[in-house]
Amino acid sequence: MSALRHTLSVDLGARSYPIYIGRGLLDADLLRAHVPSRQVLLVTNDTVAPLYLQRLQASLGDLQVAHCILPDGEQYKTLETLNRIFDVLLQKRFDRGCTLIALGGGVVGDITGFAAASYQRGVHFIQVPTTLLAQVDSSVGGKTGVNHPLGKNMIGAFYQPRCVLIDTDSLNTLDDRQLSAGLAEVIKYGLINDAEFFAWLEQNHQLLRQRDADALAFAIHRSCADKAAVVAADERESGQRALLNLGHTFGHAIETGMGYGAWLHGEAVAAGMCMAAQMSLRLGWFDAVELQRLLALTAACGLPTWAPAQLGAERMLELMAVDKKVLAGKLRLVLLKGIGQALVSADFAAEALQDTLNRGLSQA
Ligand code: NAD
Ligand code: GLY
């Protein structure tokens, strides 16, 4: 029994694609219509495969479907793991008309997308995200890639999928910590440019944590709609798309500094957004009442509000310098003028960042 609730579109001219959101979509025949080839490689990991691989494969009917099951974890988001996908594609003689389908969270989606972007200079790609974080963020917008030991997501490509299929029922098998990590990216949309959504989250976070189907469907739809609008306006991040990185410069430093996988991406982003807000307060741009609202919502979603003290301010600064938003040696940060009003700026006193880190990390 499937219930398609919403279809959104990411408007990119000839490369526009739909986002389907609903219950039971893994079993529906919706996906089949978006696969333009007979050869299909389903890429997933060893946690998700026993849960959903067979069902997704069954929905593809008589296509020639192979699979590649990767080890689970952020620490495997590497060039070595990427090569395992190429091994299967080449061993099975997949041609340049084939389709790669990513079934899993953001790690599987990012690696598979990069494999699709680079195998024979580009093959078809479809996203079937199964974590909240992947459903509200990583599956939409075409950022793909892998980590390098010196920096997160430093190797990759922009490469859009042909469609995104979101079965909200898949969240029922996700553990509470991962659900919370996804909520960090949901909060992010409210903070960036959707104050009304932020207020809705303040009222409804408990329902989301209890996995109320209607509340989740609403939050996923609103998040995808917010992201799709930004991506349509600035696909390659030459302007406003950088706002989607709110909290990420701090967050990526935490993930790299703690060792990939120790802190979940969403946890690091949550702490990073709170630190960006603290810094914005220090600059006189953000007000204390709004900061308290953010800290309260973040904590209520089971998320950290500070980086781990063990990293230290100096190490954080060193790690933050390896960021894709660094231009001509100058660090740019996404900061806040209010809830729903983010901006990218390099126009801040270095002490504001240093003081924020010193104070924040001493309280962690
Ligand atoms: P993840 O992919 O590691 O998934 C989290 C965990 O949940 C894994 O153990 C996974 O196996 C498991 N899992 C997945 N679906 C499940 C299900 N339905 N039931 C039970 N377990 C399930 O992590 P994530 O939070 O989904 O994604 C984080 C990654 O996404 C990071 O690498 C981050 O850099 C990337 N990211 C990319 C973008 C982008 O625009 N491309 C945006 C945000 C984040
Ligand atoms: N997650 C940031 C982006 O997609 O641009």
Short mmCIF file of C-alpha atoms and ligand atoms in Angstrom, two decimals:
data_model
loop_
_atom_site.label_atom_id
_atom_site.label_comp_id
_atom_site.label_asym_id
_atom_site.label_seq_id
_atom_site.Cartn_x
_atom_site.Cartn_y
_atom_site.Cartn_z
CA MET A 1 0.00 0.00 0.00
CA SER A 2 1.65 3.26 -0.99
CA ALA A 3 0.57 6.81 -0.36
CA LEU A 4 2.25 9.48 -2.44
CA ARG A 5 1.84 12.64 -0.51
CA HIS A 6 3.89 15.21 -2.34
CA THR A 7 5.83 15.77 -5.50
CA LEU A 8 8.26 18.67 -5.67
CA SER A 9 10.48 19.73 -8.52
CA VAL A 10 14.07 20.93 -8.52
CA ASP A 11 13.91 23.37 -11.40
CA LEU A 12 17.12 23.23 -13.41
CA GLY A 13 15.86 23.56 -16.97
CA ALA A 14 16.52 20.40 -18.98
CA ARG A 15 18.05 18.78 -15.88
CA SER A 16 15.00 19.40 -13.65
CA TYR A 17 13.92 16.44 -11.56
CA PRO A 18 11.13 15.39 -9.22
CA ILE A 19 11.29 14.66 -5.50
CA TYR A 20 8.63 12.14 -4.48
CA ILE A 21 7.69 12.04 -0.80
CA GLY A 22 5.32 9.49 0.67
CA ARG A 23 4.75 6.29 2.61
CA GLY A 24 5.52 2.89 1.10
CA LEU A 25 7.21 4.35 -1.99
CA LEU A 26 9.98 1.73 -1.92
CA ASP A 27 7.43 -0.84 -3.06
CA ALA A 28 5.68 1.34 -5.60
CA ASP A 29 6.50 1.14 -9.30
CA LEU A 30 7.24 4.87 -9.35
CA LEU A 31 11.01 4.42 -9.61
CA ARG A 32 10.92 2.09 -12.61
CA ALA A 33 9.64 4.89 -14.86
CA HIS A 34 12.71 7.00 -14.06
CA VAL A 35 15.29 4.36 -14.96
CA PRO A 36 16.31 4.98 -18.58
CA SER A 37 18.55 1.88 -18.95
CA ARG A 38 18.38 -1.90 -18.63
CA GLN A 39 21.61 -2.04 -16.62
CA VAL A 40 21.16 -0.85 -13.04
CA LEU A 41 23.59 -0.88 -10.13
CA LEU A 42 22.00 -0.53 -6.70
CA VAL A 43 24.55 0.82 -4.23
CA THR A 44 23.84 0.53 -0.51
CA ASN A 45 25.63 -0.50 2.69
CA ASP A 46 25.64 -3.52 4.98
CA THR A 47 23.12 -1.95 7.41
CA VAL A 48 20.56 -0.84 4.85
CA ALA A 49 20.85 -3.82 2.50
CA PRO A 50 19.10 -6.36 4.79
CA LEU A 51 16.33 -3.82 5.46
CA TYR A 52 15.44 -2.49 2.01
CA LEU A 53 17.54 -3.84 -0.85
CA GLN A 54 15.25 -6.69 -1.84
CA ARG A 55 12.16 -4.49 -1.81
CA LEU A 56 13.73 -1.83 -3.98
CA GLN A 57 15.09 -4.43 -6.36
CA ALA A 58 11.63 -6.01 -6.67
CA SER A 59 10.15 -2.64 -7.65
CA LEU A 60 12.49 -2.54 -10.67
CA GLY A 61 10.83 -5.52 -12.35
CA ASP A 62 12.79 -7.24 -15.07
CA LEU A 63 15.69 -4.81 -15.35
CA GLN A 64 19.24 -6.20 -15.17
CA VAL A 65 19.97 -5.23 -11.56
CA ALA A 66 23.30 -5.79 -9.81
CA HIS A 67 24.21 -4.51 -6.38
CA CYS A 68 27.25 -3.23 -4.54
CA ILE A 69 27.18 -3.34 -0.75
CA LEU A 70 29.61 -0.96 0.93
CA PRO A 71 30.82 -1.02 4.53
CA ASP A 72 28.73 1.29 6.73
CA GLY A 73 30.19 4.48 8.16
CA GLU A 74 31.49 7.97 7.51
CA GLN A 75 35.04 6.59 7.84
CA TYR A 76 34.40 4.65 4.60
CA LYS A 77 33.46 7.75 2.60
CA THR A 78 36.79 7.48 0.81
CA LEU A 79 38.38 7.07 -2.60
CA GLU A 80 39.06 3.41 -1.71
CA THR A 81 35.36 2.74 -1.19
CA LEU A 82 34.51 4.64 -4.37
CA ASN A 83 36.82 2.30 -6.23
CA ARG A 84 34.78 -0.70 -5.05
CA ILE A 85 31.84 0.67 -7.03
CA PHE A 86 34.02 1.04 -10.14
CA ASP A 87 35.27 -2.55 -9.62
CA VAL A 88 31.71 -3.90 -9.80
CA LEU A 89 30.77 -1.69 -12.76
CA LEU A 90 33.80 -2.82 -14.74
CA GLN A 91 33.63 -6.48 -13.73
CA LYS A 92 30.01 -6.57 -14.86
CA ARG A 93 30.78 -4.58 -18.00
CA PHE A 94 28.31 -1.82 -17.31
CA ASP A 95 28.22 0.61 -20.22
CA ARG A 96 27.89 4.39 -20.28
CA GLY A 97 24.10 4.19 -20.55
CA CYS A 98 23.73 2.49 -17.13
CA THR A 99 21.99 3.81 -14.02
CA LEU A 100 23.36 3.97 -10.46
CA ILE A 101 20.82 4.06 -7.64
CA ALA A 102 21.92 5.11 -4.15
CA LEU A 103 19.91 3.44 -1.38
CA GLY A 104 20.89 4.70 2.07
CA GLY A 105 21.96 7.75 4.01
CA GLY A 106 24.11 10.66 2.96
CA VAL A 107 27.32 8.65 2.90
CA VAL A 108 25.99 6.15 0.34
CA GLY A 109 24.30 8.97 -1.60
CA ASP A 110 27.42 11.15 -1.78
CA ILE A 111 29.75 8.30 -2.82
CA THR A 112 27.33 6.82 -5.34
CA GLY A 113 26.65 10.22 -6.87
CA PHE A 114 30.37 10.78 -7.33
CA ALA A 115 30.72 7.33 -8.89
CA ALA A 116 27.88 8.20 -11.29
CA ALA A 117 29.50 11.56 -12.11
CA SER A 118 32.82 9.98 -12.97
CA TYR A 119 32.15 6.46 -14.34
CA GLN A 120 32.72 6.76 -18.08
CA ARG A 121 32.45 10.55 -17.58
CA GLY A 122 28.91 10.36 -16.29
CA VAL A 123 26.02 7.89 -16.12
CA HIS A 124 22.43 8.13 -14.88
CA PHE A 125 21.91 8.59 -11.15
CA ILE A 126 18.93 8.23 -8.79
CA GLN A 127 18.71 8.93 -5.05
CA VAL A 128 16.64 6.80 -2.64
CA PRO A 129 17.53 8.35 0.73
CA THR A 130 16.69 6.41 3.89
CA THR A 131 17.88 8.68 6.72
CA LEU A 132 16.13 11.88 7.75
CA LEU A 133 19.31 13.81 7.00
CA ALA A 134 19.54 12.41 3.50
CA GLN A 135 15.81 12.94 2.89
CA VAL A 136 15.90 16.61 3.84
CA ASP A 137 19.31 17.56 2.53
CA SER A 138 21.99 15.39 0.95
CA SER A 139 19.84 13.66 -1.69
CA VAL A 140 18.70 16.99 -3.14
CA GLY A 141 20.91 19.40 -5.03
CA GLY A 142 23.62 17.28 -6.62
CA LYS A 143 26.59 17.67 -4.28
CA THR A 144 28.52 14.41 -4.40
CA GLY A 145 31.93 13.35 -3.16
CA VAL A 146 34.19 11.72 -0.62
CA ASN A 147 36.33 12.83 2.31
CA HIS A 148 40.11 13.26 2.42
CA PRO A 149 42.01 12.70 5.69
CA LEU A 150 42.82 16.43 5.65
CA GLY A 151 39.34 17.71 4.90
CA LYS A 152 35.71 16.70 4.70
CA ASN A 153 34.00 16.42 1.29
CA MET A 154 37.10 17.86 -0.37
CA ILE A 155 36.92 15.63 -3.46
CA GLY A 156 33.73 15.58 -5.47
CA ALA A 157 31.49 16.94 -8.18
CA PHE A 158 28.16 18.62 -8.73
CA TYR A 159 26.01 15.96 -10.34
CA GLN A 160 22.22 16.00 -10.22
CA PRO A 161 20.08 12.86 -9.87
CA ARG A 162 17.22 12.08 -12.27
CA CYS A 163 14.82 11.77 -9.35
CA VAL A 164 14.71 11.51 -5.57
CA LEU A 165 12.39 8.92 -4.03
CA ILE A 166 11.66 9.47 -0.33
CA ASP A 167 9.81 6.68 1.47
CA THR A 168 9.08 8.22 4.85
CA ASP A 169 8.34 4.76 6.31
CA SER A 170 12.04 3.94 6.05
CA LEU A 171 12.60 6.28 9.00
CA ASN A 172 10.89 3.74 11.28
CA THR A 173 14.08 1.64 11.40
CA LEU A 174 16.39 4.59 12.03
CA ASP A 175 17.73 4.92 15.58
CA ASP A 176 16.92 7.95 17.72
CA ARG A 177 20.41 9.44 17.51
CA GLN A 178 20.33 9.39 13.71
CA LEU A 179 16.83 10.89 13.66
CA SER A 180 18.07 13.75 15.84
CA ALA A 181 21.04 14.27 13.53
CA GLY A 182 18.61 14.75 10.65
CA LEU A 183 16.68 17.32 12.68
CA ALA A 184 19.79 19.51 12.74
CA GLU A 185 19.52 20.06 8.98
CA VAL A 186 15.76 20.64 9.34
CA ILE A 187 16.39 23.38 11.92
CA LYS A 188 18.96 24.81 9.51
CA TYR A 189 16.29 25.68 6.91
CA GLY A 190 14.27 27.58 9.50
CA LEU A 191 17.32 29.51 10.62
CA ILE A 192 18.52 30.39 7.12
CA ASN A 193 15.40 31.93 5.61
CA ASP A 194 12.20 30.37 6.97
CA ALA A 195 11.34 31.87 10.35
CA GLU A 196 7.78 30.52 10.11
CA PHE A 197 9.14 26.98 9.79
CA PHE A 198 11.48 27.58 12.75
CA ALA A 199 8.46 28.57 14.86
CA TRP A 200 6.60 25.46 13.65
CA LEU A 201 9.58 23.35 14.77
CA GLU A 202 9.51 24.94 18.20
CA GLN A 203 5.89 23.78 18.50
CA ASN A 204 6.27 20.35 16.89
CA HIS A 205 9.73 18.94 17.67
CA GLN A 206 8.28 16.40 20.08
CA LEU A 207 6.00 14.99 17.38
CA LEU A 208 8.98 14.70 15.07
CA ARG A 209 11.02 12.85 17.68
CA GLN A 210 8.03 10.55 18.26
CA ARG A 211 8.02 9.91 14.48
CA ASP A 212 4.52 11.18 13.89
CA ALA A 213 4.01 10.44 10.18
CA ASP A 214 2.19 13.69 9.35
CA ALA A 215 4.69 15.87 11.17
CA LEU A 216 7.62 14.11 9.49
CA ALA A 217 6.04 14.38 6.04
CA PHE A 218 5.44 18.10 6.58
CA ALA A 219 8.99 18.74 7.81
CA ILE A 220 10.57 16.75 4.96
CA HIS A 221 8.42 18.49 2.36
CA ARG A 222 9.14 21.97 3.72
CA SER A 223 12.87 21.27 3.99
CA CYS A 224 13.07 19.89 0.44
CA ALA A 225 11.03 22.82 -0.89
CA ASP A 226 13.35 25.31 0.85
CA LYS A 227 16.43 23.53 -0.46
CA ALA A 228 15.07 23.07 -4.00
CA ALA A 229 14.44 26.82 -4.27
CA VAL A 230 18.01 27.65 -3.28
CA VAL A 231 19.51 25.03 -5.61
CA ALA A 232 17.37 26.21 -8.52
CA ALA A 233 18.62 29.76 -7.98
CA ASP A 234 22.31 28.89 -7.47
CA GLU A 235 23.18 25.33 -8.44
CA ARG A 236 26.97 25.73 -8.30
CA GLU A 237 27.17 27.77 -5.12
CA SER A 238 28.34 31.03 -6.56
CA GLY A 239 26.04 32.93 -4.22
CA GLN A 240 23.10 32.10 -1.99
CA ARG A 241 23.65 28.31 -1.92
CA ALA A 242 26.55 28.94 0.46
CA LEU A 243 23.88 29.78 3.07
CA LEU A 244 23.05 26.06 3.17
CA ASN A 245 26.42 25.62 4.83
CA LEU A 246 25.28 27.37 8.01
CA GLY A 247 27.13 25.67 10.87
CA HIS A 248 29.18 23.56 8.48
CA THR A 249 32.57 25.30 8.75
CA PHE A 250 32.49 24.74 12.51
CA GLY A 251 30.84 21.33 12.00
CA HIS A 252 33.28 19.99 9.42
CA ALA A 253 36.13 21.01 11.73
CA ILE A 254 34.53 18.98 14.51
CA GLU A 255 34.02 15.94 12.26
CA THR A 256 37.58 16.04 10.91
CA GLY A 257 39.12 16.85 14.27
CA MET A 258 37.29 14.12 16.18
CA GLY A 259 37.85 11.51 13.45
CA TYR A 260 35.19 10.78 10.84
CA GLY A 261 32.23 8.98 12.40
CA ALA A 262 32.87 9.95 16.05
CA TRP A 263 30.42 12.84 15.87
CA LEU A 264 27.54 12.42 13.43
CA HIS A 265 27.41 15.03 10.66
CA GLY A 266 24.09 16.39 11.96
CA GLU A 267 25.43 16.64 15.51
CA ALA A 268 28.46 18.59 14.30
CA VAL A 269 26.23 20.89 12.23
CA ALA A 270 23.93 21.50 15.23
CA ALA A 271 26.87 22.54 17.41
CA GLY A 272 28.24 24.58 14.50
CA MET A 273 24.98 26.49 14.01
CA CYS A 274 24.88 27.38 17.70
CA MET A 275 28.49 28.54 17.52
CA ALA A 276 27.74 30.64 14.44
CA ALA A 277 24.83 32.17 16.38
CA GLN A 278 27.08 32.85 19.38
CA MET A 279 29.57 34.56 17.13
CA SER A 280 26.81 36.59 15.49
CA LEU A 281 25.68 37.69 18.96
CA ARG A 282 29.26 38.73 19.76
CA LEU A 283 29.29 40.81 16.57
CA GLY A 284 26.07 42.50 17.65
CA TRP A 285 24.13 41.05 14.73
CA PHE A 286 21.95 38.49 16.52
CA ASP A 287 19.93 38.98 19.67
CA ALA A 288 20.13 37.08 22.92
CA VAL A 289 16.46 36.04 22.95
CA GLU A 290 16.78 34.46 19.52
CA LEU A 291 19.98 32.73 20.62
CA GLN A 292 18.12 31.22 23.58
CA ARG A 293 15.35 30.02 21.23
CA LEU A 294 17.94 28.29 19.04
CA LEU A 295 19.77 26.70 21.97
CA ALA A 296 16.47 25.47 23.45
CA LEU A 297 15.24 23.96 20.18
CA THR A 298 18.61 22.33 19.47
CA ALA A 299 18.77 20.77 22.94
CA ALA A 300 15.11 19.69 22.75
CA CYS A 301 15.96 17.80 19.55
CA GLY A 302 18.65 15.87 21.43
CA LEU A 303 21.51 17.71 19.76
CA PRO A 304 24.73 19.26 21.09
CA THR A 305 25.08 23.04 21.23
CA TRP A 306 28.89 23.22 21.54
CA ALA A 307 31.95 21.64 19.97
CA PRO A 308 33.78 19.12 22.18
CA ALA A 309 36.15 20.87 24.60
CA GLN A 310 38.99 18.49 23.78
CA LEU A 311 39.45 20.03 20.32
CA GLY A 312 40.53 23.42 21.69
CA ALA A 313 40.24 26.79 19.99
CA GLU A 314 43.59 26.64 18.17
CA ARG A 315 42.88 23.24 16.62
CA MET A 316 39.38 24.34 15.63
CA LEU A 317 40.80 27.40 13.87
CA GLU A 318 43.37 25.30 12.05
CA LEU A 319 40.69 22.86 10.90
CA MET A 320 38.28 25.64 9.92
CA ALA A 321 40.92 27.06 7.58
CA VAL A 322 40.46 23.95 5.36
CA ASP A 323 37.01 24.92 4.10
CA LYS A 324 35.55 25.21 0.63
CA LYS A 325 34.32 28.70 1.47
CA VAL A 326 37.89 29.96 1.99
CA LEU A 327 38.55 32.38 -0.88
CA ALA A 328 41.94 34.01 -1.50
CA GLY A 329 43.05 32.80 1.92
CA LYS A 330 40.13 34.52 3.69
CA LEU A 331 37.69 32.52 5.76
CA ARG A 332 34.05 33.26 5.00
CA LEU A 333 31.40 32.15 7.46
CA VAL A 334 27.64 31.81 7.37
CA LEU A 335 26.39 34.01 10.21
CA LEU A 336 23.01 35.22 11.42
CA LYS A 337 21.22 38.55 11.56
CA GLY A 338 18.14 36.91 13.00
CA ILE A 339 16.15 33.69 12.89
CA GLY A 340 15.41 33.30 9.19
CA GLN A 341 18.15 35.75 8.16
CA ALA A 342 21.48 34.10 7.40
CA LEU A 343 24.28 35.77 5.46
CA VAL A 344 27.75 34.84 4.21
CA SER A 345 30.45 37.17 5.45
CA ALA A 346 34.20 37.54 5.57
CA ASP A 347 33.70 40.92 7.14
CA PHE A 348 34.26 40.17 10.80
CA ALA A 349 37.06 40.81 13.27
CA ALA A 350 39.25 37.73 13.71
CA GLU A 351 38.93 38.21 17.49
CA ALA A 352 35.17 37.61 17.28
CA LEU A 353 35.82 34.09 16.04
CA GLN A 354 38.71 33.49 18.42
CA ASP A 355 36.69 34.76 21.42
CA THR A 356 33.68 32.66 20.44
CA LEU A 357 35.81 29.55 20.22
CA ASN A 358 37.62 30.28 23.48
CA ARG A 359 34.43 30.92 25.38
CA GLY A 360 32.37 28.20 23.69
CA LEU A 361 34.94 25.49 24.08
CA SER A 362 35.55 26.35 27.71
CA GLN A 363 31.83 25.78 28.36
CA ALA A 364 31.53 22.55 26.38
P1 NAD B 1 24.89 7.92 7.07
O1 NAD B 1 24.78 7.82 5.61
O2 NAD B 1 26.17 7.48 7.70
O3 NAD B 1 23.67 7.15 7.72
C1 NAD B 1 23.56 7.11 9.12
C2 NAD B 1 23.41 5.68 9.64
O4 NAD B 1 22.07 5.25 9.42
C3 NAD B 1 24.29 4.68 8.94
O5 NAD B 1 24.74 3.74 9.89
C4 NAD B 1 23.33 4.02 7.96
O6 NAD B 1 23.73 2.73 7.57
C5 NAD B 1 22.08 3.98 8.76
N1 NAD B 1 20.83 3.92 8.03
C6 NAD B 1 20.51 4.52 6.86
N2 NAD B 1 19.20 4.38 6.60
C7 NAD B 1 18.69 3.64 7.60
C8 NAD B 1 17.39 3.18 7.89
N3 NAD B 1 16.34 3.51 7.15
N4 NAD B 1 17.22 2.42 9.00
C9 NAD B 1 18.27 2.14 9.80
N5 NAD B 1 19.52 2.58 9.61
C10 NAD B 1 19.72 3.34 8.51
O7 NAD B 1 24.68 9.43 7.55
P2 NAD B 1 23.65 10.56 7.11
O8 NAD B 1 23.42 11.35 8.33
O9 NAD B 1 22.51 10.03 6.37
O10 NAD B 1 24.52 11.42 6.08
C11 NAD B 1 25.68 12.08 6.49
C12 NAD B 1 26.56 12.31 5.28
O11 NAD B 1 25.86 13.12 4.34
C13 NAD B 1 27.85 13.00 5.59
O12 NAD B 1 28.91 12.37 4.91
C14 NAD B 1 27.64 14.41 5.05
O13 NAD B 1 28.84 15.01 4.64
C15 NAD B 1 26.74 14.14 3.88
N6 NAD B 1 25.93 15.28 3.49
C16 NAD B 1 25.90 15.60 2.16
C17 NAD B 1 25.13 16.65 1.73
C18 NAD B 1 25.05 16.96 0.26
O14 NAD B 1 24.48 17.99 -0.10
N7 NAD B 1 25.52 16.08 -0.59
C19 NAD B 1 24.35 17.39 2.63
C20 NAD B 1 24.39 17.02 3.97
C21 NAD B 1 25.18 15.97 4.39
N1 GLY B 2 24.25 20.78 2.13
C1 GLY B 2 24.69 21.95 1.48
C2 GLY B 2 24.30 22.03 0.03
O1 GLY B 2 23.69 21.14 -0.49
O2 GLY B 2 24.62 22.98 -0.60
#
